[in-house]
CSV table of C-alpha atoms in Angstrom, one decimal:
chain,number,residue,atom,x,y,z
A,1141,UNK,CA,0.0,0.0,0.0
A,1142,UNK,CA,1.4,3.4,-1.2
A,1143,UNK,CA,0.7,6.3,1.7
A,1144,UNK,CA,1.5,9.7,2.7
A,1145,UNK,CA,2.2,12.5,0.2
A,1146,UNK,CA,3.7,11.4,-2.9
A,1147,UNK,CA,5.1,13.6,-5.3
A,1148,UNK,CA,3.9,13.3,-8.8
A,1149,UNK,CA,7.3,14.7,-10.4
A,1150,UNK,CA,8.2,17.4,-13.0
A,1151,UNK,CA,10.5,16.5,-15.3
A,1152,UNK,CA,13.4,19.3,-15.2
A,1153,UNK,CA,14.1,20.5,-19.2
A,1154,UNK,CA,16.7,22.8,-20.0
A,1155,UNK,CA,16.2,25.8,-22.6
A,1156,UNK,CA,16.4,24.3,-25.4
A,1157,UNK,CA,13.8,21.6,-24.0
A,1158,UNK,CA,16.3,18.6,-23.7
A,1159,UNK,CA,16.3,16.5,-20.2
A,1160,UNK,CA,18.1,18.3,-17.4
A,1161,UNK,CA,19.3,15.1,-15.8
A,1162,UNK,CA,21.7,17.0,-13.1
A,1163,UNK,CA,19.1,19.2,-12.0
A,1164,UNK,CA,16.4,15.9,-11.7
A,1165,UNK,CA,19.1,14.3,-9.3
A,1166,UNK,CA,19.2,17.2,-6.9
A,1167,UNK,CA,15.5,17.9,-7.3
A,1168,UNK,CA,14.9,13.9,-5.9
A,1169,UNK,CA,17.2,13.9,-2.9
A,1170,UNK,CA,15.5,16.9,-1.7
A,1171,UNK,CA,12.6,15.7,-2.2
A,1172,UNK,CA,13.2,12.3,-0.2
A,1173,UNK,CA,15.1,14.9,2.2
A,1174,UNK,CA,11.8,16.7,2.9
A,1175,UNK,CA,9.5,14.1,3.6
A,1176,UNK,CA,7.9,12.7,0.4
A,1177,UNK,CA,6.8,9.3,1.0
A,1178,UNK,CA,7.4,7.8,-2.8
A,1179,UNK,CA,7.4,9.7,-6.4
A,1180,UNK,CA,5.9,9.3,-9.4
A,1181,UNK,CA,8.3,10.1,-13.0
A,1182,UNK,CA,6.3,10.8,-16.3
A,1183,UNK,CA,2.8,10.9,-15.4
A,1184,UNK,CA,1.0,14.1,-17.1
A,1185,UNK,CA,2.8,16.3,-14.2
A,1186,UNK,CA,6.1,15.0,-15.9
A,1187,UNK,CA,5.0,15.7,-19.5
A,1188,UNK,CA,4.7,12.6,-20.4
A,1189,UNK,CA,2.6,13.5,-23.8
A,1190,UNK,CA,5.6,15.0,-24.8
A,1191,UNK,CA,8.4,13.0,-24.3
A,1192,UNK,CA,9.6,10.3,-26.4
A,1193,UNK,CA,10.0,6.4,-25.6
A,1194,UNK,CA,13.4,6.4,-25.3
A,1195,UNK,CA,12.7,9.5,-22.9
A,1196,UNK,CA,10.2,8.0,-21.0
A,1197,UNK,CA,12.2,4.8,-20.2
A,1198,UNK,CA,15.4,7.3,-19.3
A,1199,UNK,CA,13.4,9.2,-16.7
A,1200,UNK,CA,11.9,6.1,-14.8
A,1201,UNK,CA,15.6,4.7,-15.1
A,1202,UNK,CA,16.8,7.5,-13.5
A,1203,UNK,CA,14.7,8.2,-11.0
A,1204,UNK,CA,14.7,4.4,-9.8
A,1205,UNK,CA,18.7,5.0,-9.7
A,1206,UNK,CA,18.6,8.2,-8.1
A,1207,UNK,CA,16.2,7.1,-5.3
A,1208,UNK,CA,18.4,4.2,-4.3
A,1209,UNK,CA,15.5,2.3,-2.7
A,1210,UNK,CA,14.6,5.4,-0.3
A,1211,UNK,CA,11.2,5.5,-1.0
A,1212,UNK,CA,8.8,3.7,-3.9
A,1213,UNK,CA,9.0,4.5,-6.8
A,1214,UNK,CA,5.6,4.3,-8.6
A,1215,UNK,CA,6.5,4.5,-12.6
A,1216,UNK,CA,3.9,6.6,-15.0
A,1217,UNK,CA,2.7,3.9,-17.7
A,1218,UNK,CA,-0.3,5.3,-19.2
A,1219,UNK,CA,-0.9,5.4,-23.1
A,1220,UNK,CA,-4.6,5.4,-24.8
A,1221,UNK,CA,-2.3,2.4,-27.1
A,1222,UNK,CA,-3.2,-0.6,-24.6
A,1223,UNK,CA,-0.2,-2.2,-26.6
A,1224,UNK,CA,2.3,1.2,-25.8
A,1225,UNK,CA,0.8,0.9,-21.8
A,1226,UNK,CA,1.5,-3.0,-21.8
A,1227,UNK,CA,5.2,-1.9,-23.2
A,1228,UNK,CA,5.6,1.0,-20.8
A,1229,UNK,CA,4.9,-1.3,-17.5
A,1230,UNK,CA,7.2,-4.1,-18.7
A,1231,UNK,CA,10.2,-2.0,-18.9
A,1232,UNK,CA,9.0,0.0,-15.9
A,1233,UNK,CA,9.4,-3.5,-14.1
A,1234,UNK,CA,12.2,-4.1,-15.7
A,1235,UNK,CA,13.8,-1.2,-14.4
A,1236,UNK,CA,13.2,-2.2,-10.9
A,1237,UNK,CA,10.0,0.0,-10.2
A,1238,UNK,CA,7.5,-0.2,-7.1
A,1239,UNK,CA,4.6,0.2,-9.3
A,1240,UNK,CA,3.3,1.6,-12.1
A,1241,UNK,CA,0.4,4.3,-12.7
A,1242,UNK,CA,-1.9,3.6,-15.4
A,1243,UNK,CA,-4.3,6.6,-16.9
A,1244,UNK,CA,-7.5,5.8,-18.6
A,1245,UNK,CA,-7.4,5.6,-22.3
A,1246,UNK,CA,-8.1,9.2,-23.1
A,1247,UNK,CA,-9.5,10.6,-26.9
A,1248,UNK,CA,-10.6,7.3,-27.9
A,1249,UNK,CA,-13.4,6.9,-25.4
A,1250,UNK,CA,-14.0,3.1,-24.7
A,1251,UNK,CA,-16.9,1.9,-23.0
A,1252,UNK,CA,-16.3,0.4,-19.6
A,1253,UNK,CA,-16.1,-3.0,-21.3
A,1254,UNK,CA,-13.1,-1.3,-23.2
A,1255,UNK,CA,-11.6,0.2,-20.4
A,1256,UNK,CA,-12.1,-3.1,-18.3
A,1257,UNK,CA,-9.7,-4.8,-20.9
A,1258,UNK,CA,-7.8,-2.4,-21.5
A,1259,UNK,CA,-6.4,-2.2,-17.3
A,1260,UNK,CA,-6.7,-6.1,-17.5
A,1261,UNK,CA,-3.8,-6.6,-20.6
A,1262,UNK,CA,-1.6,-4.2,-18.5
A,1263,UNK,CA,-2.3,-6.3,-14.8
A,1264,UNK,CA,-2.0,-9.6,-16.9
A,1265,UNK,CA,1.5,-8.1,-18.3
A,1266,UNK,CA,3.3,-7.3,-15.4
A,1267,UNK,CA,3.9,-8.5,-11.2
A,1268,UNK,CA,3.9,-5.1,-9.5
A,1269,UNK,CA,1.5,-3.2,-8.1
A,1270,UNK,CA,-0.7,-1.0,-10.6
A,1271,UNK,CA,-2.7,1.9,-9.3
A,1272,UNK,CA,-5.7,3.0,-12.0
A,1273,UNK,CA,-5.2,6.4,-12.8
A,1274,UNK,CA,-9.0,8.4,-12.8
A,1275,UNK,CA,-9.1,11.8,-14.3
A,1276,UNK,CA,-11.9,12.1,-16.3
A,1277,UNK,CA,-11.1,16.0,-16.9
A,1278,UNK,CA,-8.1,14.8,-19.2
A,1279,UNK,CA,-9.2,11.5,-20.3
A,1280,UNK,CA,-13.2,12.2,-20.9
A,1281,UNK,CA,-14.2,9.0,-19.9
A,1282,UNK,CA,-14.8,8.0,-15.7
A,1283,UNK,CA,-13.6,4.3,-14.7
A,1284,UNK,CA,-17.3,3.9,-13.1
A,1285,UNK,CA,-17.3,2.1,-9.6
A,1286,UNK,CA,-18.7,-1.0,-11.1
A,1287,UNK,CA,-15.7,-1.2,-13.1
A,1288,UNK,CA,-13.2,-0.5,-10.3
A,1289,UNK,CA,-14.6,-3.5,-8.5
A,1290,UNK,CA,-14.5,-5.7,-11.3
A,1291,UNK,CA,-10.2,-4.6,-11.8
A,1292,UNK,CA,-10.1,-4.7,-8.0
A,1293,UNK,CA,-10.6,-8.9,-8.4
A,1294,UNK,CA,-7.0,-8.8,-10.0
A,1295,UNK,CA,-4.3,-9.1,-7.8
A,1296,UNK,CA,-2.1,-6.7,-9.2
A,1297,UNK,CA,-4.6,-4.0,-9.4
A,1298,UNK,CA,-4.0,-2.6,-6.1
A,1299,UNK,CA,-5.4,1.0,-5.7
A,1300,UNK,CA,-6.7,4.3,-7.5
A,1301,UNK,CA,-5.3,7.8,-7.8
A,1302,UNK,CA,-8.7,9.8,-8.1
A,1303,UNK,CA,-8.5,12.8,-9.4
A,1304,UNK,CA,-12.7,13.1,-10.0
A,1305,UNK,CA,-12.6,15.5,-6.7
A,1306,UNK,CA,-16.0,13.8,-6.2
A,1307,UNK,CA,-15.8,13.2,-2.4
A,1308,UNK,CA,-18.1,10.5,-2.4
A,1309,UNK,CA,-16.8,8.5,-4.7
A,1310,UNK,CA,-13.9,6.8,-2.3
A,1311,UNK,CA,-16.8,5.6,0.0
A,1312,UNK,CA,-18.2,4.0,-2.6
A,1313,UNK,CA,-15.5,2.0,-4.0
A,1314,UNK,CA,-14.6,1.3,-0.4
A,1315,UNK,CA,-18.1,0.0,-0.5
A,1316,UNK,CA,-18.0,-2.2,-3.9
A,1317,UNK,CA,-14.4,-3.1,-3.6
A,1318,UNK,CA,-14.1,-6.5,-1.5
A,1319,UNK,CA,-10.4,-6.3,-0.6
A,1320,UNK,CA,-8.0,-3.5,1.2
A,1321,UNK,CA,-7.6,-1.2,-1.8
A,1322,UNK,CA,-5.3,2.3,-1.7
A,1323,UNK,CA,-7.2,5.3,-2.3
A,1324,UNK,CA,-5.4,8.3,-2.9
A,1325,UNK,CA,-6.1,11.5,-3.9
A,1326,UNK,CA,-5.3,13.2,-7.2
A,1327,UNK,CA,-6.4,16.2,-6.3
A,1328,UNK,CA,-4.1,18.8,-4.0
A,1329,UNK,CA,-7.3,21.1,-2.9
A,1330,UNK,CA,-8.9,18.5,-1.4
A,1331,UNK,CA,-6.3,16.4,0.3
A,1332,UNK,CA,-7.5,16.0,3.9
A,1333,UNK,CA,-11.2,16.0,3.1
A,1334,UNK,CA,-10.0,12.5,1.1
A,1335,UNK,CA,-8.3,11.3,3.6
A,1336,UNK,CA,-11.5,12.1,5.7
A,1337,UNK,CA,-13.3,9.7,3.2
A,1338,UNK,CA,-11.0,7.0,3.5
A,1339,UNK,CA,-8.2,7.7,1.7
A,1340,UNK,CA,-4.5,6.9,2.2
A,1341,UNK,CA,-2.9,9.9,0.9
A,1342,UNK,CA,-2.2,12.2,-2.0
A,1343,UNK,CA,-0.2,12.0,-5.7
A,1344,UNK,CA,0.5,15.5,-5.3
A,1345,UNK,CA,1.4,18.1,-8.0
A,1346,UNK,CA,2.0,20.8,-4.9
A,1347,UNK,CA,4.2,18.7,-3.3
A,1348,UNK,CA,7.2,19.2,-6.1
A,1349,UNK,CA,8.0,22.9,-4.5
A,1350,UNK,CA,6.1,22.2,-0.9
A,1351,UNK,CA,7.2,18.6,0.0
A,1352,UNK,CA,7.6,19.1,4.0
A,1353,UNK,CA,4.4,21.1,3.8
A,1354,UNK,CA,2.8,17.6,1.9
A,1355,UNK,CA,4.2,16.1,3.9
A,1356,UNK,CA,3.3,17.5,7.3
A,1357,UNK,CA,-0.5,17.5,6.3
A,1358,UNK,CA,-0.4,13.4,5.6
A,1359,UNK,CA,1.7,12.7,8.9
A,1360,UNK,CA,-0.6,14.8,11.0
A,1361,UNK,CA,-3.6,13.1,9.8
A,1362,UNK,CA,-2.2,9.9,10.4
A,1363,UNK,CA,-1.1,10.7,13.9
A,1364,UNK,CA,-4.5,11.9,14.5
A,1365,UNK,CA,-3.8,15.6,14.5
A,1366,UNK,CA,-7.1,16.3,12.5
A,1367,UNK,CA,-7.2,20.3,13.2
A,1368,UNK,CA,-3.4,20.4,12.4
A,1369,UNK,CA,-3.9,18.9,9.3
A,1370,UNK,CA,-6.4,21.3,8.6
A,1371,UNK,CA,-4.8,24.1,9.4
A,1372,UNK,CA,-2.1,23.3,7.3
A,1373,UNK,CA,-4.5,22.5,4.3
A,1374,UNK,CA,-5.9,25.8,4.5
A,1375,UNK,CA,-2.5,27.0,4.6
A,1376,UNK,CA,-1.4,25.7,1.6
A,1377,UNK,CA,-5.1,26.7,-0.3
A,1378,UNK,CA,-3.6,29.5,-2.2
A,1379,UNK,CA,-0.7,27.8,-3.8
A,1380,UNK,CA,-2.8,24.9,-4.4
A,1381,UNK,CA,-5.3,27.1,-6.6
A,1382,UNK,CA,-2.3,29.1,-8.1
A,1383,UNK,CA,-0.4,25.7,-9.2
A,1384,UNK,CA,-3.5,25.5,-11.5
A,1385,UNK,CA,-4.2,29.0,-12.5
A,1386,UNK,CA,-3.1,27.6,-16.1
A,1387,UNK,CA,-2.4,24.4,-17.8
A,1388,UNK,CA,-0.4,22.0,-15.3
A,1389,UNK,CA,2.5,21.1,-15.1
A,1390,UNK,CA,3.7,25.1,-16.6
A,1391,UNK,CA,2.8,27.0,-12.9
A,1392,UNK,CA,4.3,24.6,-11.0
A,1393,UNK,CA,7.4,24.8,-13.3
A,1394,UNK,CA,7.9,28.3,-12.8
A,1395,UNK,CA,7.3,27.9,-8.8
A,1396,UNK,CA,10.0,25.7,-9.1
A,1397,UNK,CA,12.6,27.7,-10.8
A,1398,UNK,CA,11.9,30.4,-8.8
A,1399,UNK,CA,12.7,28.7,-5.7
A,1400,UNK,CA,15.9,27.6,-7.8
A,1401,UNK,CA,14.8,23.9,-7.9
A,1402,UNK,CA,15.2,23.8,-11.8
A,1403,UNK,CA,14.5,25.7,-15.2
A,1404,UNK,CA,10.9,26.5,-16.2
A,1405,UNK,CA,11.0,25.2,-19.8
A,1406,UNK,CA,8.0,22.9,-20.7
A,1407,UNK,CA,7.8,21.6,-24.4
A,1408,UNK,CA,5.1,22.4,-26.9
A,1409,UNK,CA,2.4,22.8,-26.8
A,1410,UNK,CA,2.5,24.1,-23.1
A,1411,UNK,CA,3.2,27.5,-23.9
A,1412,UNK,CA,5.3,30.0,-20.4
A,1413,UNK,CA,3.5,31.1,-18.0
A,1414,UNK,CA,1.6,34.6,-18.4
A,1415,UNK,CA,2.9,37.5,-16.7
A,1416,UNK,CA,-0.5,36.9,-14.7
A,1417,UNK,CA,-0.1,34.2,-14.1
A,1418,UNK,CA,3.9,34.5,-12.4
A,1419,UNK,CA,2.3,37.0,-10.4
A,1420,UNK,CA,-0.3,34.7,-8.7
A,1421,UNK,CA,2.2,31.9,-8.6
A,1422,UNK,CA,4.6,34.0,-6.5
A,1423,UNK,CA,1.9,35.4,-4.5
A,1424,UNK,CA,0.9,32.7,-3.0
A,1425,UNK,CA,4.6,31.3,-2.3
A,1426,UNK,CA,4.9,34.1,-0.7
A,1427,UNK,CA,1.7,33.6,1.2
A,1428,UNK,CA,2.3,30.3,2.3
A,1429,UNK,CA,6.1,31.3,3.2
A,1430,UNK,CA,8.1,29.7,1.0
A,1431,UNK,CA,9.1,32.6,-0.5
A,1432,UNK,CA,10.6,35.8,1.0
């Protein structure tokens, strides 16, 4: 079972838009440094639409290397190819990674049936954990709660990163799911009201340039510190809301390099920041202190 914060990772670029491996190195030992409780390379916060295979299998590599067994590494594997997602997990597992993320098939729009078979070929592929990846904002189509409990009867299929922000919906798969499953929340803003559900923590995009913060709001909830964790929720609101104030992952990139974590480059066709937009990003570092 996957807990606490977890960090789904940006992948650092420089200028000219090729991998900044020295800068990814630093940027993971402070993030085991500060608290983060396993990471997440090349899901849609690492750009994943954008880089190429030979990219894609780099990173994971990289990250499983630079980790060193510190924490788990849960390897992005999602592709609306079910053949490209089986790929992506073998070599994932391959590499030596904890798990693997999986996103729902997004433009083609399966049915459920489709989507059913689709998490199945990946499960029957691999032996690692793999967490179902549910944002229906990106990928149109919902992995229905009906369908969850029919992957949950596979062994591998292990958990959900729900990124719905439909607060109901971890009670019900609690409810249809006949087996411990790990529920955590894809969604920063609504963290600790997850974890009030039933969840098990957070695949956070926040956590890249607040990981002790992240981190603090799992670990109090877990030592039953409910109003602490609260507190430090609402603390964190306005960076929360800022990291998304345009298309993720470019915010959070420029939070980063202004905190001098790592260049704010994102590929095409994520387009900089607006000058808007820097403002509210460094606004509400400031706010929640992280910036002076």
């Amino acid at each position: 079972m996957f807990k606490g914060s977890i960090t789904a990772l940006i992948t650092p670029m420089n200028e000219d838009g090729s991998l900044d491996l020295p800068s990814m190195s630093r940027f993971i030992d402070w993030q085991v440094q500060q608290g983060t409780s396993a990471v997440v390379p090349v899901g849609t916060t690492g750009e994943s639409p954008t880089l190429t295979h030979d990219e894609h299998e780099k990173v994971v590599e990289f990250t499983i290397k630079s980790v060193a067994g510190r924490v788990p590494v849960i390897a992005g594997a999602g592709s609306n190819s079910t053949a490209e997602a089986v790929a992506m997990a073998k070599r994932a597992e391959q590499a030596g990674a904890s798990g693997v993320l999986v996103v729902t098939p997004y433009y083609n729009k399966p049915t459920q049936e489709g989507v059913y078979r689709h998490f199945m070929a990946v499960a029957d592929a691999i032996g690692i954990p793999l967490i179902l990846y549910n944002i229906p904002g990106r990928s149109v189509i919902d992995i229905s709660v009906e369908t969850m409990a029919r992957l949950a009867l596979h062994p591998n299929i292990i958990g959900v990163k729900d990124s719905t922000a439909n607060l109901l919906r971890p009670l019900l798969v609690r409810r249809a799911v006949k087996k411990p499953f790990n529920q955590i929340s894809g969604e920063d803003g609504t963290a600790v009201s997850f974890l009030a559900a039933g969840g098990d923590g957070c695949i956070s995009v926040t956590a890249n340039v607040a990981p002790a913060l992240c981190a603090q709001v799992q670990q109090s909830w877990t030592d039953g510190r409910t109003m602490e964790a609260m507190e430090l929720q609402d603390r964190l609101l306005p960076l929360h809301d800022a990291l998304f104030c345009e298309s993720n992952p470019v915010p959070v990139k420029f939070a980063a390099s202004v905190l001098g974590l790592m260049g704010e480059t994102c590929r095409l066709p994520l387009a900089p920041l607006s000058d808007a937009g820097r403002e509210k990003v460094k606004a509400a570092l400031s706010a929640v202190g992280l910036l002076d």
